Amino acid sequence: MMLSSFVRTCVVLMVAGVPPAFAADPPDAKAPPRPESTTVTVVQPSDVPVPRVLPPCAPGKCLFAGQKVTVIATKSAISIALLEVEEEFEAATGAELDIVRMPGIEHFPTIISDMTNRIGKYDASIAGGWWIGDMVAGGHLLSYDQWYDDPRFPKWSVDDVLPGPRNLLSYGGKKYMVAYDHDGQVMYFRRDLLADARHQAAFRQKYGYALAVPQTWAQFRDAAEYFTGQDLNGDGVPDHGIVLALKPGSQGMFNYMSLSASFVIGPTNARLYWFDPQTMKPLIESPGHVRALEVFVDLVKFGPREMLTWDHGRGWDHFLAGRAAFALTWGDLGALAQQTGSKVKGKTGAAQIPGTHEYYDLVQGKWVKTDAINRVGNTTGASWAGVISKYSKAPEATYFLLSLLAAKEKSQVYAARGSDGIDPGRRFHFLPPEGTGTTEPYLRAGWDAADIRDYLGAFQRTFSDKQQFPYLRIPGAYSYWLALDLHLVEAASGQLSPAAALKAAVVDFEEITIRLGRERQREAYRTSLGF
């Protein structure tokens, strides 16, 4: 069983993935420089200052005087906050901070090579959640358990992180990732379109029920179809029901994961989605997966054909320009919708991703009907967070830096800005009664009040749902994901049927498992899921 040459090449070249943050933009000599963080062109970056929380240390009393901390990060939005904290960290500790930023395609291979060879050039990485399987399995990370309650370090609380993203911070019972970014996908919709009396009447006449925020994928499909071909932003050009970013290698598979969860995960099957934990046999060609991909492929018809070649920045631009009624994506889009240039500020609703009334239970091998809508929360995405190399020459100073970035006062600002790629996930990001935060940080960042409440409610429900999509954290996770991604594109473009595309992905999954070692993968998979 061999990967196709195209898939094999992509897996090798793109093992680190492309983050949901963005590639560099060339500076404009006549305008203020845009962050190298974004490929979105419809809106301008927000400029919201982040408070300093630590005073400079007194001469002779600097905790880490003479030490040096070197951090590797992706040259994208996600490392802007790291750049902002450099001066404060050095003044507070007496240590020197060296920030190495490189393209996402190079980040993972560089840090894993440094760790594998035990060089210790990098003390820390702002790492993607899917890297942890490789790093922990290789014995390359230091747990920060020993410093977490130490009063010498800036204080932050793991318990503040909502249940879904909190699970990604630990592995095998030890804490490895320091909270920073919290990724998950929600459904964005044009609130103004759903509330429009003309659309409500026309929709009811065509489909026989009221136009409202979709609760099921069947309702979502109808609404996406209805808005396709209509002028949604008043420019006289027909627009689209949905926008998805499906460029091969640009993480379109995350959209499928989020959509497919409720077709496979349910009350009697909480964890089985990827593999059989006893044999590592791939499970992704199950009837539930096939039906989910059929729905996914059907939805593609209601978006621009060009989105098969679009990355997320290009897809977000389409929504920000008012040219799509729905989008399924991360928190970035909700924040970007508030920035100067957005055509959808004050019109952008958000809700938890729709669900189903039936899922395929992989344990029982049958379809199970549900009375209530079967919804599944998710943490699909990178959930970028700091990790400490086992070979760090300054591990305590490194943890000090990462815990400073996790400080509440800073995180509140990060979560409200659209230009830093950092999404909300902690209780103080959300509103009472579920959260402990306020709208103030969002209003300071220029948010519309109605958009704030929809946005925060959607992510609070997504991250707190008792049912959570099982995040894959084993060696080679991105290789599996990329193989799936490339076959999903074959289905979306009509080259393969959904069943054939998933069958081809199973063949590739098996080859990857054999190459990495079935028993090693089985052990890592069981550990990652808590078996």
PDB file of C-alpha atoms in Angstrom, residues 16-21 73-74 76-79 107 125-133 135 141 144 156 161-170 176-186 251 253-254 257-258 316 329-332 377-387 402 405-406 411 420-426 429-430 459 462-463 468-473 478 481:
ATOM      1  CA  ALA A  16       4.246  21.122   9.396  1.00  0.00           C
ATOM      2  CA  GLY A  17       1.113  22.463   7.799  1.00  0.00           C
ATOM      3  CA  VAL A  18       0.049  25.994   6.972  1.00  0.00           C
ATOM      4  CA  PRO A  19      -1.306  27.768  10.036  1.00  0.00           C
ATOM      5  CA  PRO A  20      -4.726  29.383  10.070  1.00  0.00           C
ATOM      6  CA  ALA A  21      -2.753  32.588  10.445  1.00  0.00           C
ATOM      7  CA  ALA A  73       7.550  30.792  15.997  1.00  0.00           C
ATOM      8  CA  THR A  74       5.707  30.896  12.711  1.00  0.00           C
ATOM      9  CA  SER A  76       2.483  34.959  10.841  1.00  0.00           C
ATOM     10  CA  ALA A  77      -0.164  36.691  12.898  1.00  0.00           C
ATOM     11  CA  ILE A  78       0.271  34.183  15.686  1.00  0.00           C
ATOM     12  CA  SER A  79       3.700  35.544  16.676  1.00  0.00           C
ATOM     13  CA  HIS A 107       8.738  25.759  11.601  1.00  0.00           C
ATOM     14  CA  SER A 125       8.237  26.849  20.282  1.00  0.00           C
ATOM     15  CA  ILE A 126       4.843  28.417  19.780  1.00  0.00           C
ATOM     16  CA  ALA A 127       3.605  25.044  18.598  1.00  0.00           C
ATOM     17  CA  GLY A 128       0.518  23.677  16.880  1.00  0.00           C
ATOM     18  CA  GLY A 129      -1.555  21.257  18.930  1.00  0.00           C
ATOM     19  CA  TRP A 130      -1.071  18.403  16.447  1.00  0.00           C
ATOM     20  CA  TRP A 131       2.717  18.499  16.957  1.00  0.00           C
ATOM     21  CA  ILE A 132       2.507  17.291  20.541  1.00  0.00           C
ATOM     22  CA  GLY A 133       2.179  13.629  19.597  1.00  0.00           C
ATOM     23  CA  MET A 135       7.190  15.782  20.548  1.00  0.00           C
ATOM     24  CA  LEU A 141       9.249  18.214  25.941  1.00  0.00           C
ATOM     25  CA  TYR A 144       5.756  22.749  33.369  1.00  0.00           C
ATOM     26  CA  TRP A 156      -2.343  32.102  34.946  1.00  0.00           C
ATOM     27  CA  VAL A 161      -9.554  27.415  29.958  1.00  0.00           C
ATOM     28  CA  LEU A 162     -12.853  25.911  28.801  1.00  0.00           C
ATOM     29  CA  PRO A 163     -13.036  22.085  28.766  1.00  0.00           C
ATOM     30  CA  GLY A 164     -12.460  21.494  25.040  1.00  0.00           C
ATOM     31  CA  PRO A 165      -9.231  23.490  24.613  1.00  0.00           C
ATOM     32  CA  ARG A 166      -8.089  22.641  28.153  1.00  0.00           C
ATOM     33  CA  ASN A 167      -7.766  19.002  27.081  1.00  0.00           C
ATOM     34  CA  LEU A 168      -5.102  20.011  24.542  1.00  0.00           C
ATOM     35  CA  LEU A 169      -2.786  21.499  27.180  1.00  0.00           C
ATOM     36  CA  SER A 170      -1.996  18.120  28.752  1.00  0.00           C
ATOM     37  CA  TYR A 176       2.976  20.607  28.315  1.00  0.00           C
ATOM     38  CA  MET A 177       1.260  23.446  26.425  1.00  0.00           C
ATOM     39  CA  VAL A 178       0.931  26.905  27.997  1.00  0.00           C
ATOM     40  CA  ALA A 179      -2.380  28.517  27.012  1.00  0.00           C
ATOM     41  CA  TYR A 180      -2.164  31.111  24.234  1.00  0.00           C
ATOM     42  CA  ASP A 181      -4.530  30.594  21.269  1.00  0.00           C
ATOM     43  CA  HIS A 182      -7.750  28.543  21.367  1.00  0.00           C
ATOM     44  CA  ASP A 183      -8.962  27.287  18.013  1.00  0.00           C
ATOM     45  CA  GLY A 184     -12.322  25.842  17.160  1.00  0.00           C
ATOM     46  CA  GLN A 185     -14.781  26.301  14.330  1.00  0.00           C
ATOM     47  CA  VAL A 186     -18.241  27.845  14.434  1.00  0.00           C
ATOM     48  CA  GLN A 251      -6.256  22.896   5.955  1.00  0.00           C
ATOM     49  CA  MET A 253      -9.770  19.093   6.035  1.00  0.00           C
ATOM     50  CA  PHE A 254     -10.568  21.008   9.228  1.00  0.00           C
ATOM     51  CA  MET A 257     -13.753  17.387  10.471  1.00  0.00           C
ATOM     52  CA  SER A 258     -16.015  19.963  12.104  1.00  0.00           C
ATOM     53  CA  TRP A 316     -12.393  35.183   4.654  1.00  0.00           C
ATOM     54  CA  THR A 329     -14.241  28.703  10.278  1.00  0.00           C
ATOM     55  CA  TRP A 330     -12.242  29.905  13.286  1.00  0.00           C
ATOM     56  CA  GLY A 331     -12.544  32.854  15.636  1.00  0.00           C
ATOM     57  CA  ASP A 332     -10.308  34.987  13.417  1.00  0.00           C
ATOM     58  CA  GLY A 377     -18.023  20.666  20.036  1.00  0.00           C
ATOM     59  CA  ASN A 378     -14.628  20.959  18.411  1.00  0.00           C
ATOM     60  CA  THR A 379     -11.113  22.293  18.819  1.00  0.00           C
ATOM     61  CA  THR A 380     -10.179  21.820  15.184  1.00  0.00           C
ATOM     62  CA  GLY A 381      -7.235  23.987  14.250  1.00  0.00           C
ATOM     63  CA  ALA A 382      -3.788  24.629  15.664  1.00  0.00           C
ATOM     64  CA  SER A 383      -4.556  26.091  19.108  1.00  0.00           C
ATOM     65  CA  TRP A 384      -1.040  27.539  19.093  1.00  0.00           C
ATOM     66  CA  ALA A 385       0.622  27.386  22.510  1.00  0.00           C
ATOM     67  CA  GLY A 386       4.075  27.521  24.042  1.00  0.00           C
ATOM     68  CA  VAL A 387       6.041  24.343  24.728  1.00  0.00           C
ATOM     69  CA  LEU A 402       5.238  31.654  28.246  1.00  0.00           C
ATOM     70  CA  LEU A 405       2.041  35.621  27.431  1.00  0.00           C
ATOM     71  CA  ALA A 406      -0.763  33.683  29.161  1.00  0.00           C
ATOM     72  CA  SER A 411      -5.038  37.524  26.789  1.00  0.00           C
ATOM     73  CA  ASP A 420      -2.934  38.671  16.002  1.00  0.00           C
ATOM     74  CA  GLY A 421      -4.549  35.309  15.191  1.00  0.00           C
ATOM     75  CA  ILE A 422      -5.271  34.573  18.868  1.00  0.00           C
ATOM     76  CA  ASP A 423      -8.789  33.340  19.578  1.00  0.00           C
ATOM     77  CA  PRO A 424     -10.782  33.228  22.846  1.00  0.00           C
ATOM     78  CA  GLY A 425     -11.090  30.121  24.991  1.00  0.00           C
ATOM     79  CA  ARG A 426     -10.900  31.131  28.675  1.00  0.00           C
ATOM     80  CA  HIS A 429     -13.078  35.899  27.552  1.00  0.00           C
ATOM     81  CA  PHE A 430     -16.778  35.052  27.866  1.00  0.00           C
ATOM     82  CA  PHE A 459     -17.507  29.673  21.121  1.00  0.00           C
ATOM     83  CA  THR A 462     -18.559  24.932  21.250  1.00  0.00           C
ATOM     84  CA  PHE A 463     -15.805  24.608  23.845  1.00  0.00           C
ATOM     85  CA  GLN A 468     -16.063  16.999  21.737  1.00  0.00           C
ATOM     86  CA  PHE A 469     -14.524  16.025  18.435  1.00  0.00           C
ATOM     87  CA  PRO A 470     -11.457  13.835  19.176  1.00  0.00           C
ATOM     88  CA  TYR A 471      -8.375  15.859  18.246  1.00  0.00           C
ATOM     89  CA  LEU A 472      -5.648  13.745  16.633  1.00  0.00           C
ATOM     90  CA  ARG A 473      -2.358  14.052  18.551  1.00  0.00           C
ATOM     91  CA  TYR A 478      -0.466  16.149   9.868  1.00  0.00           C
ATOM     92  CA  TRP A 481      -4.601  15.014   7.794  1.00  0.00           C
TER      93      TRP A 481
END
